[in-house]
Coordinates of C-alpha atoms in Angstrom, one line a residue:
M1 CA 2.2 -1.2 2.1
C2 CA 1.4 1.4 4.7
G3 CA -0.6 4.6 5.3
I4 CA 0.8 7.8 6.8
A5 CA -0.6 11.1 7.9
G6 CA 0.6 14.3 9.7
I7 CA -1.2 17.4 10.9
V8 CA -0.1 20.8 12.2
A9 CA -3.2 22.6 13.5
H10 CA -4.3 25.1 16.2
Q11 CA -6.2 22.6 18.3
D12 CA -5.5 19.1 19.5
V13 CA -4.9 16.7 16.6
N14 CA -5.5 13.3 18.3
Q15 CA -9.0 12.8 17.1
A16 CA -8.2 14.1 13.6
L17 CA -5.2 11.7 13.3
Y18 CA -7.4 8.8 14.5
N19 CA -10.0 9.7 11.9
A20 CA -7.3 9.9 9.2
L21 CA -6.1 6.4 10.1
L22 CA -9.6 5.0 9.8
V23 CA -9.8 6.3 6.3
L24 CA -6.4 4.8 5.5
Q25 CA -7.1 1.5 7.3
H26 CA -7.2 -0.3 3.9
R27 CA -3.4 0.5 3.5
G28 CA -2.5 -1.4 6.7
Q29 CA -4.3 -3.7 9.1
D30 CA -1.4 -5.1 11.1
A31 CA -0.5 -2.2 13.3
A32 CA -1.3 1.4 14.0
G33 CA 0.3 4.3 15.8
I34 CA 0.1 8.0 16.6
V35 CA 2.6 10.4 18.1
T36 CA 1.7 14.0 19.2
Y37 CA 3.7 16.9 20.5
S38 CA 2.8 19.4 23.2
D39 CA 4.9 21.8 25.4
G40 CA 8.2 20.1 24.7
R41 CA 7.0 16.5 25.2
L42 CA 5.9 13.7 22.9
Y43 CA 2.9 11.4 23.5
Q44 CA 2.7 8.1 21.8
R45 CA 0.4 5.1 21.4
K46 CA 1.1 2.3 19.0
A47 CA 0.4 -1.5 18.9
N48 CA -0.5 -4.4 16.6
G49 CA -4.1 -4.5 15.5
L50 CA -6.8 -2.4 13.7
V51 CA -7.1 1.3 14.5
R52 CA -10.3 0.8 16.5
D53 CA -8.6 -1.8 18.6
V54 CA -5.3 0.0 19.2
F55 CA -6.8 3.3 20.5
H56 CA -9.2 3.5 23.4
S57 CA -10.5 6.5 25.2
R58 CA -7.7 6.4 27.8
H59 CA -5.1 6.4 25.0
M60 CA -6.7 9.3 23.1
E61 CA -6.9 11.5 26.2
R62 CA -3.1 11.1 26.6
L63 CA -2.3 12.1 23.0
K64 CA -2.0 15.9 23.7
G65 CA -0.9 18.5 21.2
T66 CA -1.6 20.5 18.1
M67 CA 1.0 18.6 16.0
G68 CA 1.3 14.9 15.3
I69 CA 1.9 12.1 12.9
A70 CA 0.2 8.7 12.4
H71 CA 0.8 5.4 10.6
V72 CA -0.9 2.1 9.7
R73 CA 1.1 -0.8 8.5
Y74 CA 0.9 -4.2 6.7
P75 CA 3.4 -6.9 7.8
T76 CA 6.4 -7.3 5.6
A77 CA 7.7 -10.7 4.6
G78 CA 5.6 -12.4 7.2
S79 CA 6.8 -10.2 10.1
S80 CA 4.3 -9.1 12.6
S81 CA 6.5 -7.8 15.4
S82 CA 5.0 -5.0 17.5
A83 CA 8.6 -3.6 17.7
E84 CA 8.1 -2.5 14.1
A85 CA 4.8 -0.7 14.6
Q86 CA 5.2 2.9 13.7
P87 CA 5.9 5.8 14.1
L88 CA 9.4 5.0 15.1
Y89 CA 11.5 7.3 17.3
V90 CA 15.1 8.3 17.9
N91 CA 16.0 10.9 20.6
S92 CA 19.1 12.3 18.9
P93 CA 19.2 14.8 17.5
F94 CA 16.2 16.8 18.7
G95 CA 13.9 13.8 18.9
I96 CA 12.5 12.5 15.6
S97 CA 9.4 10.4 15.0
L98 CA 8.9 8.9 11.6
G99 CA 6.3 7.0 9.6
H100 CA 7.3 5.4 6.3
N101 CA 5.4 3.9 3.3
G102 CA 7.6 2.0 0.9
N103 CA 10.7 -0.1 0.9
L104 CA 14.4 0.6 0.7
I105 CA 16.4 -1.8 -1.5
N106 CA 19.9 -0.9 -0.3
T107 CA 19.4 -1.8 3.3
E108 CA 22.5 -4.0 3.7
Q109 CA 24.7 -1.2 2.5
L110 CA 23.0 1.3 4.8
K111 CA 23.2 -1.0 7.8
K112 CA 27.0 -1.1 7.4
E113 CA 27.2 2.6 6.9
L114 CA 25.1 3.4 10.0
F115 CA 27.2 1.1 12.2
R116 CA 30.7 1.8 10.9
Q117 CA 30.5 5.4 9.9
D118 CA 27.5 7.0 11.7
R119 CA 27.9 5.0 14.9
R120 CA 24.1 4.4 15.1
H121 CA 22.4 1.3 16.6
L122 CA 19.5 -0.5 14.9
N123 CA 17.1 -2.4 17.1
T124 CA 14.7 -4.0 14.5
D125 CA 14.8 -5.4 11.0
S126 CA 12.7 -2.6 9.7
D127 CA 14.0 -0.6 6.7
S128 CA 11.9 2.3 8.2
E129 CA 14.3 2.3 11.2
I130 CA 17.2 2.5 8.8
L131 CA 15.6 5.5 7.0
L132 CA 14.9 7.2 10.3
N133 CA 18.5 6.9 11.4
V134 CA 19.8 8.1 8.1
L135 CA 17.6 11.2 8.5
A136 CA 18.7 11.7 12.1
H137 CA 22.4 11.5 11.1
E138 CA 21.9 14.0 8.2
L139 CA 20.1 16.4 10.6
A140 CA 23.0 16.1 13.1
N141 CA 25.4 17.0 10.3
Q142 CA 23.8 20.4 10.1
Q143 CA 25.5 21.2 13.4
T144 CA 23.0 23.7 14.7
L145 CA 20.8 23.9 17.8
R146 CA 18.1 25.8 15.9
L147 CA 17.0 24.1 12.8
K148 CA 16.0 26.4 9.9
P149 CA 14.1 25.2 6.8
E150 CA 17.3 25.2 4.8
D151 CA 18.9 22.9 7.4
I152 CA 16.0 20.4 7.2
F153 CA 16.0 20.5 3.4
A154 CA 19.8 19.8 3.3
A155 CA 19.2 16.8 5.6
V156 CA 16.5 15.5 3.2
E157 CA 19.0 15.9 0.3
G158 CA 21.4 13.7 2.2
V159 CA 18.6 11.1 2.6
H160 CA 18.0 11.1 -1.1
R161 CA 21.7 10.6 -1.8
R162 CA 22.0 7.6 0.5
C163 CA 18.6 5.8 0.3
K164 CA 17.5 3.8 -2.7
G165 CA 14.0 2.5 -3.3
A166 CA 10.5 3.7 -2.6
Y167 CA 9.6 6.0 0.3
A168 CA 6.9 8.4 1.2
V169 CA 7.8 9.8 4.6
V170 CA 6.3 11.9 7.3
A171 CA 8.5 12.8 10.2
M172 CA 8.0 15.1 13.2
I173 CA 11.0 16.9 14.7
T174 CA 10.3 17.7 18.3
G175 CA 9.5 21.4 18.8
C176 CA 10.3 22.2 15.2
G177 CA 7.6 20.9 12.8
I178 CA 6.6 18.2 10.4
I179 CA 8.6 17.2 7.3
A180 CA 7.1 15.1 4.5
F181 CA 9.0 13.9 1.4
R182 CA 8.8 11.4 -1.4
D183 CA 11.4 9.4 -3.3
S184 CA 12.8 10.8 -6.5
H185 CA 10.7 8.6 -8.7
G186 CA 7.4 9.2 -6.8
I187 CA 6.7 5.5 -6.5
R188 CA 4.6 5.8 -3.4
P189 CA 1.8 8.4 -3.1
L190 CA 1.8 11.5 -0.8
V191 CA -0.4 14.6 -0.9
Y192 CA -0.9 17.7 1.2
G193 CA -3.9 19.9 1.9
V194 CA -4.9 23.0 3.8
R195 CA -7.9 24.3 5.7
E196 CA -8.6 27.6 7.3
S197 CA -9.6 27.8 11.0
R198 CA -10.5 30.8 13.1
H199 CA -6.9 30.8 14.4
G200 CA -5.2 30.5 11.0
M201 CA -4.2 28.0 8.4
E202 CA -3.8 24.3 9.2
Y203 CA -1.9 21.8 7.1
M204 CA -2.2 18.0 6.6
V205 CA -0.2 15.4 4.7
A206 CA -1.4 11.9 3.9
S207 CA -0.9 8.9 1.7
E208 CA -4.2 9.5 -0.1
S209 CA -6.5 12.5 -0.7
A210 CA -9.5 10.7 0.7
A211 CA -8.0 11.2 4.2
L212 CA -7.9 15.0 3.6
D213 CA -11.5 15.0 2.3
A214 CA -12.7 13.2 5.4
L215 CA -11.2 15.9 7.7
D216 CA -12.4 18.9 5.5
Y217 CA -8.9 19.7 4.2
S218 CA -8.7 21.0 0.6
L219 CA -6.3 19.1 -1.5
V220 CA -3.5 21.4 -2.6
R221 CA -1.5 18.9 -4.7
D222 CA 0.7 15.8 -4.7
I223 CA 4.1 16.2 -3.2
D224 CA 6.4 16.0 -6.2
P225 CA 9.0 13.2 -6.5
G226 CA 12.1 14.3 -4.6
E227 CA 10.3 17.3 -3.1
A228 CA 10.1 18.0 0.7
V229 CA 7.4 19.9 2.4
F230 CA 8.1 21.4 5.9
I231 CA 5.4 22.8 8.1
D232 CA 6.8 24.5 11.2
V233 CA 5.2 24.7 14.6
Q234 CA 3.9 28.2 13.8
G235 CA 1.9 26.7 10.9
K236 CA 4.1 28.2 8.1
I237 CA 4.7 25.9 5.1
H238 CA 8.0 25.6 3.2
T239 CA 8.8 23.5 0.1
R240 CA 11.9 22.6 -1.8
Q241 CA 13.0 20.2 -4.5
C242 CA 15.6 18.1 -2.6
A243 CA 16.6 15.5 -5.3
P244 CA 17.9 15.8 -8.8
P245 CA 15.1 15.5 -11.4
T246 CA 14.3 11.9 -12.4
Q247 CA 11.5 10.3 -14.4
Q248 CA 8.3 10.2 -12.3
S249 CA 7.2 6.5 -12.2
P250 CA 4.4 6.0 -9.6
C251 CA 3.3 2.5 -8.8
I252 CA 0.4 1.5 -11.1
F253 CA -0.8 -1.1 -8.6
E254 CA -2.1 1.7 -6.4
H255 CA -4.8 2.3 -9.0
V256 CA -5.4 -1.4 -9.6
Y257 CA -5.8 -2.5 -5.9
F258 CA -4.5 -0.5 -3.0
A259 CA -5.9 3.1 -3.3
R260 CA -9.4 4.0 -2.3
P261 CA -11.6 4.7 -5.3
D262 CA -12.5 8.2 -3.9
S263 CA -8.8 9.2 -3.9
V264 CA -6.9 11.2 -6.4
I265 CA -3.3 10.2 -6.9
D266 CA -0.9 12.2 -9.1
D267 CA -3.9 14.0 -10.5
I268 CA -5.6 10.7 -11.5
F269 CA -9.0 9.9 -10.2
V270 CA -8.7 6.2 -9.0
Q271 CA -12.4 5.5 -9.7
K272 CA -12.1 6.8 -13.3
A273 CA -8.9 4.7 -13.9
R274 CA -10.7 1.6 -12.7
M275 CA -13.6 2.3 -15.0
R276 CA -11.3 2.6 -18.0
M277 CA -9.6 -0.7 -17.0
G278 CA -13.0 -2.4 -17.2
Q279 CA -13.7 -0.8 -20.6
R280 CA -10.4 -1.9 -22.1
L281 CA -10.7 -5.4 -20.6
A282 CA -14.2 -5.7 -22.1
K283 CA -13.0 -4.7 -25.5
K284 CA -10.2 -7.3 -25.3
I285 CA -12.8 -10.0 -24.4
L286 CA -14.9 -9.0 -27.3
R287 CA -11.9 -9.1 -29.7
E288 CA -10.9 -12.6 -28.6
W289 CA -14.4 -14.0 -28.1
P290 CA -17.0 -12.1 -30.0
D291 CA -19.6 -14.9 -29.8
H292 CA -19.2 -15.4 -26.0
D293 CA -21.9 -17.2 -24.0
I294 CA -21.5 -15.2 -20.8
D295 CA -24.8 -14.8 -19.0
V296 CA -23.7 -12.6 -16.1
V297 CA -20.7 -10.6 -14.9
M298 CA -19.9 -10.7 -11.2
P299 CA -17.2 -8.8 -9.2
I300 CA -15.1 -10.3 -6.5
P301 CA -15.7 -7.6 -3.9
D302 CA -14.6 -4.9 -3.4
T303 CA -11.9 -3.5 -5.6
S304 CA -13.0 -5.0 -8.9
R305 CA -16.6 -3.7 -8.7
T306 CA -15.9 -0.6 -10.7
A307 CA -14.3 -2.4 -13.5
A308 CA -17.0 -5.2 -13.5
I309 CA -19.8 -2.7 -14.0
D310 CA -18.2 -1.3 -17.2
I311 CA -17.4 -4.8 -18.4
A312 CA -21.0 -5.9 -18.1
Y313 CA -22.2 -2.8 -19.9
L314 CA -19.9 -3.2 -22.9
L315 CA -20.5 -7.0 -23.1
R316 CA -24.3 -6.3 -22.9
V317 CA -24.9 -8.8 -20.2
K318 CA -26.4 -8.6 -16.7
Y319 CA -24.3 -7.3 -13.8
R320 CA -25.0 -9.1 -10.5
E321 CA -23.5 -9.1 -7.0
G322 CA -22.9 -12.8 -6.5
F323 CA -20.8 -12.8 -3.4
I324 CA -21.5 -11.3 0.0
K325 CA -18.4 -10.1 1.8
N326 CA -17.7 -10.4 5.5
R327 CA -16.0 -7.0 6.2
Y328 CA -14.4 -8.2 9.4
I329 CA -11.9 -10.4 7.6
G330 CA -8.7 -8.8 6.4
R331 CA -7.2 -9.0 2.9
T332 CA -6.0 -12.5 2.0
F333 CA -3.2 -12.2 -0.5
I334 CA -0.6 -11.3 2.1
M335 CA -1.6 -14.1 4.5
P336 CA 1.4 -16.4 5.0
G337 CA 0.1 -20.0 4.8
S338 CA -2.0 -21.6 2.1
T339 CA -4.2 -23.3 4.7
L340 CA -4.9 -19.9 6.3
R341 CA -5.6 -18.3 3.0
K342 CA -8.1 -21.0 1.9
K343 CA -9.9 -20.9 5.2
S344 CA -10.0 -17.1 5.1
V345 CA -11.6 -17.0 1.6
R346 CA -14.5 -19.2 2.8
Q347 CA -15.0 -17.0 5.8
K348 CA -14.6 -13.8 3.8
L349 CA -17.0 -14.5 0.9
N350 CA -20.3 -16.3 0.7
P351 CA -22.0 -17.0 -2.7
I352 CA -25.7 -16.2 -3.4
G353 CA -26.7 -19.5 -5.0
L354 CA -29.7 -18.0 -6.8
E355 CA -27.4 -15.7 -8.9
F356 CA -25.2 -18.6 -10.0
K357 CA -27.5 -21.5 -10.6
G358 CA -27.5 -22.7 -14.2
K359 CA -25.6 -19.6 -15.5
N360 CA -22.3 -19.0 -17.4
V361 CA -20.6 -16.6 -15.0
L362 CA -17.7 -14.2 -15.7
L363 CA -15.9 -13.4 -12.4
I364 CA -13.9 -10.2 -12.3
D365 CA -11.0 -9.6 -9.9
D366 CA -8.5 -6.8 -9.7
S367 CA -5.5 -9.2 -9.9
I368 CA -4.4 -12.8 -9.4
V369 CA -1.3 -13.3 -7.2
R370 CA -0.7 -16.8 -5.9
G371 CA -3.9 -18.1 -7.5
T372 CA -5.0 -19.8 -4.2
T373 CA -7.8 -17.4 -3.6
S374 CA -8.9 -17.4 -7.3
R375 CA -9.1 -21.2 -7.4
E376 CA -11.2 -21.3 -4.2
I377 CA -13.6 -18.7 -5.6
V378 CA -14.0 -20.5 -8.9
Q379 CA -14.9 -23.6 -6.9
M380 CA -17.3 -21.7 -4.8
A381 CA -19.1 -20.5 -7.9
R382 CA -19.3 -24.1 -9.2
D383 CA -20.6 -25.4 -5.9
A384 CA -23.2 -22.6 -6.0
G385 CA -24.6 -24.1 -9.3
A386 CA -22.8 -22.2 -12.1
R387 CA -22.8 -24.1 -15.4
K388 CA -19.5 -22.5 -16.5
V389 CA -17.1 -20.2 -14.7
Y390 CA -15.0 -17.7 -16.6
F391 CA -12.4 -15.5 -14.9
A392 CA -11.0 -12.1 -15.8
S393 CA -8.2 -10.0 -14.2
A394 CA -8.3 -6.2 -14.4
S395 CA -4.5 -6.3 -14.3
P396 CA -1.9 -8.2 -16.4
P397 CA -0.3 -11.5 -15.0
I398 CA 1.8 -10.8 -11.9
R399 CA 5.1 -12.5 -12.8
Y400 CA 7.7 -10.7 -10.6
Q401 CA 8.1 -9.6 -7.0
N402 CA 7.3 -6.1 -6.0
I403 CA 10.3 -4.6 -4.1
Y404 CA 8.9 -1.2 -3.4
G405 CA 6.6 -1.8 -0.4
I406 CA 4.0 -4.4 -1.5
D407 CA 4.7 -7.7 0.3
M408 CA 4.5 -9.9 -2.8
P409 CA 5.5 -13.6 -2.5
A410 CA 8.7 -15.0 -4.0
R411 CA 8.6 -15.4 -7.8
N412 CA 8.2 -19.2 -7.6
E413 CA 5.0 -18.6 -5.5
L414 CA 3.4 -16.4 -8.1
I415 CA 1.0 -18.4 -10.2
A416 CA 1.8 -16.5 -13.4
F417 CA 5.6 -16.8 -13.0
D418 CA 6.9 -18.6 -16.1
K419 CA 3.5 -19.8 -17.1
D420 CA 1.2 -19.0 -20.1
V421 CA -2.5 -18.1 -19.7
D422 CA -3.9 -21.5 -20.5
T423 CA -1.7 -23.1 -17.9
I424 CA -2.9 -20.6 -15.3
A425 CA -6.5 -21.2 -16.3
G426 CA -6.0 -24.9 -15.7
E427 CA -4.5 -24.3 -12.3
I428 CA -7.3 -22.1 -11.0
K429 CA -9.8 -24.5 -12.7
T430 CA -11.7 -21.8 -14.8
D431 CA -13.2 -22.6 -18.1
R432 CA -11.6 -19.5 -19.7
L433 CA -9.2 -16.8 -18.4
F434 CA -8.6 -13.2 -19.5
Y435 CA -5.9 -10.9 -18.4
Q436 CA -5.7 -7.1 -19.0
G437 CA -2.9 -6.2 -21.4
L438 CA -0.1 -4.2 -19.9
G439 CA -0.4 -1.5 -22.6
D440 CA -4.1 -1.3 -21.9
L441 CA -3.5 -1.0 -18.2
V442 CA -1.0 1.8 -18.6
A443 CA -3.2 3.6 -21.1
A444 CA -6.2 3.4 -18.8
V445 CA -4.4 5.0 -15.9
R446 CA -2.4 7.5 -17.9
Q447 CA -5.5 8.9 -19.5
G448 CA -6.1 10.7 -16.3
N449 CA -2.8 12.5 -16.5
L450 CA -1.1 12.6 -19.8
K451 CA 2.0 14.3 -18.3
L452 CA 2.9 10.9 -16.8
D453 CA 5.0 9.0 -19.3
T454 CA 6.0 6.0 -17.2
F455 CA 4.7 3.9 -14.3
D456 CA 6.3 1.4 -12.0
T457 CA 5.0 -1.8 -13.6
S458 CA 7.8 -4.1 -12.3
M459 CA 5.5 -6.8 -11.0
F460 CA 4.2 -7.3 -14.5
D461 CA 7.3 -6.8 -16.6
G462 CA 10.3 -7.2 -14.3
N463 CA 11.7 -3.7 -15.1
Y464 CA 12.8 -2.1 -11.9
I465 CA 13.1 1.6 -12.3
T466 CA 15.7 2.0 -9.5
G467 CA 17.8 -1.0 -10.7
V468 CA 18.5 -4.0 -8.5
E469 CA 21.9 -4.9 -7.2
E470 CA 23.3 -8.4 -7.9
G471 CA 22.2 -10.9 -5.3
Y472 CA 19.3 -8.8 -4.0
F473 CA 16.5 -11.3 -4.9
E474 CA 18.5 -14.3 -3.6
N475 CA 18.9 -12.5 -0.3
L476 CA 15.3 -11.5 -0.2
E477 CA 14.1 -15.0 -0.9
T478 CA 16.3 -16.4 1.9
V479 CA 14.9 -13.9 4.4
R480 CA 11.3 -14.7 3.2
N481 CA 11.8 -18.4 3.3
D482 CA 13.1 -18.2 6.9
K483 CA 10.1 -16.1 8.0
T484 CA 7.7 -18.3 6.0
Q485 CA 9.0 -21.3 7.9
Q486 CA 8.5 -19.5 11.2
E487 CA 4.9 -18.7 10.2
R488 CA 4.3 -22.4 9.2
E489 CA 5.6 -23.6 12.5
K490 CA 3.3 -21.2 14.3
E491 CA 0.4 -22.4 12.2
Y492 CA 1.2 -26.1 12.9
A493 CA 1.6 -25.3 16.6
S494 CA -1.8 -23.7 16.7
I495 CA -3.4 -26.7 14.9
D496 CA -1.7 -29.1 17.4
L497 CA -2.9 -27.0 20.3
H498 CA -6.4 -27.0 18.9
N499 CA -6.4 -30.8 18.4
S500 CA -5.2 -31.4 21.9
V501 CA -7.9 -29.3 23.6

């Protein structure tokens, strides 16, 4: 999962792009990068780390120009190579920089095509580099030295024909402008906005509307599935539908977990969607357990807080903040080793014993992935003095891998894969476990935009809207196992080094 932004303005955009990345930091904490353009030259800074650590004053001063793009990224399948920090760049044709959120699922086919037919070299394992080279080849096919909007849109049409999967893209063509486009199903979010300056109109694209709000841009709308938006260096905007109409199916997990609550995605207010998730989950608990003995509802901060408030209200029990979060620890569900995840949970959350002692506590989380974190939190609640510990997930059981840009574990690492609710409850050691129903989750989100008929719910039901080629999961698991083994070797090596000191 990643965050992208692009700005065409009438003054330097370095500080604005930096601020946008700070707002989008929740979408990626592994690496950050900015590329700007001025007077025929590109200026770039990217590295592994948080935004505040990657960019210092000396870097910001070098990022000259009134046009630029930016990116934050999460590691994929355990990779943390700085070579995959974005934006990525190719010099031919024209010089193209690109940031990508999502995941292509036909990478093996595209690698062969790029080498055998397009004669292009790939230097990393990143599917974003594949997408960049496909776009570069399609632009070269326009066979012109002066790109017009129709040439750019024709190239994007070529990308849609060749690339399969999820992609929200922002790309800067040197001396020409910024192009932003979204896959034909609209799986990953992408919006654009405008603001008026004394020199004219300025435009911004971003993964979430919260980034526009922070920079005083007015949200115009979401970029439609298959649509491309081109903003030229003169600040004029052009749009075109570049892919045949398909059924829009945005990723529902954006509303469950990833998106900021102050964002609007596909005309759905994330905060409102999470409130409705809590309401529906509370009603399910009351149906299944009308004579419950819950004393207090507590969120596992931060994403589940909105749902927990509504659950407590409908259950007519107290709402309390029982855990204090250390905000300097990253999200844990992507961390590679179970030892690291367990250690991170204890560093990340600290229980307030007074709120737990002698009480029957219902803990609310947005989801349960491996179950390692959930089990540790349940034990922390017991250690803090809770009499009984119940657990509820605002989303359904995650039984399948996400292949569209969220770095989920292999299926056999998911706690809910091939297990019923009682078995899962036993594994995380809770006295009772509740999951949101899939129908209730879809209804809670869709209520914000009734024009949306379907969502990508593949991690819950295994229905992949793009289809999956035979052998895809086997190959993915092989790659993941190799990288997981590398991470374990690094972890063991660091433990050995620590013990030897």
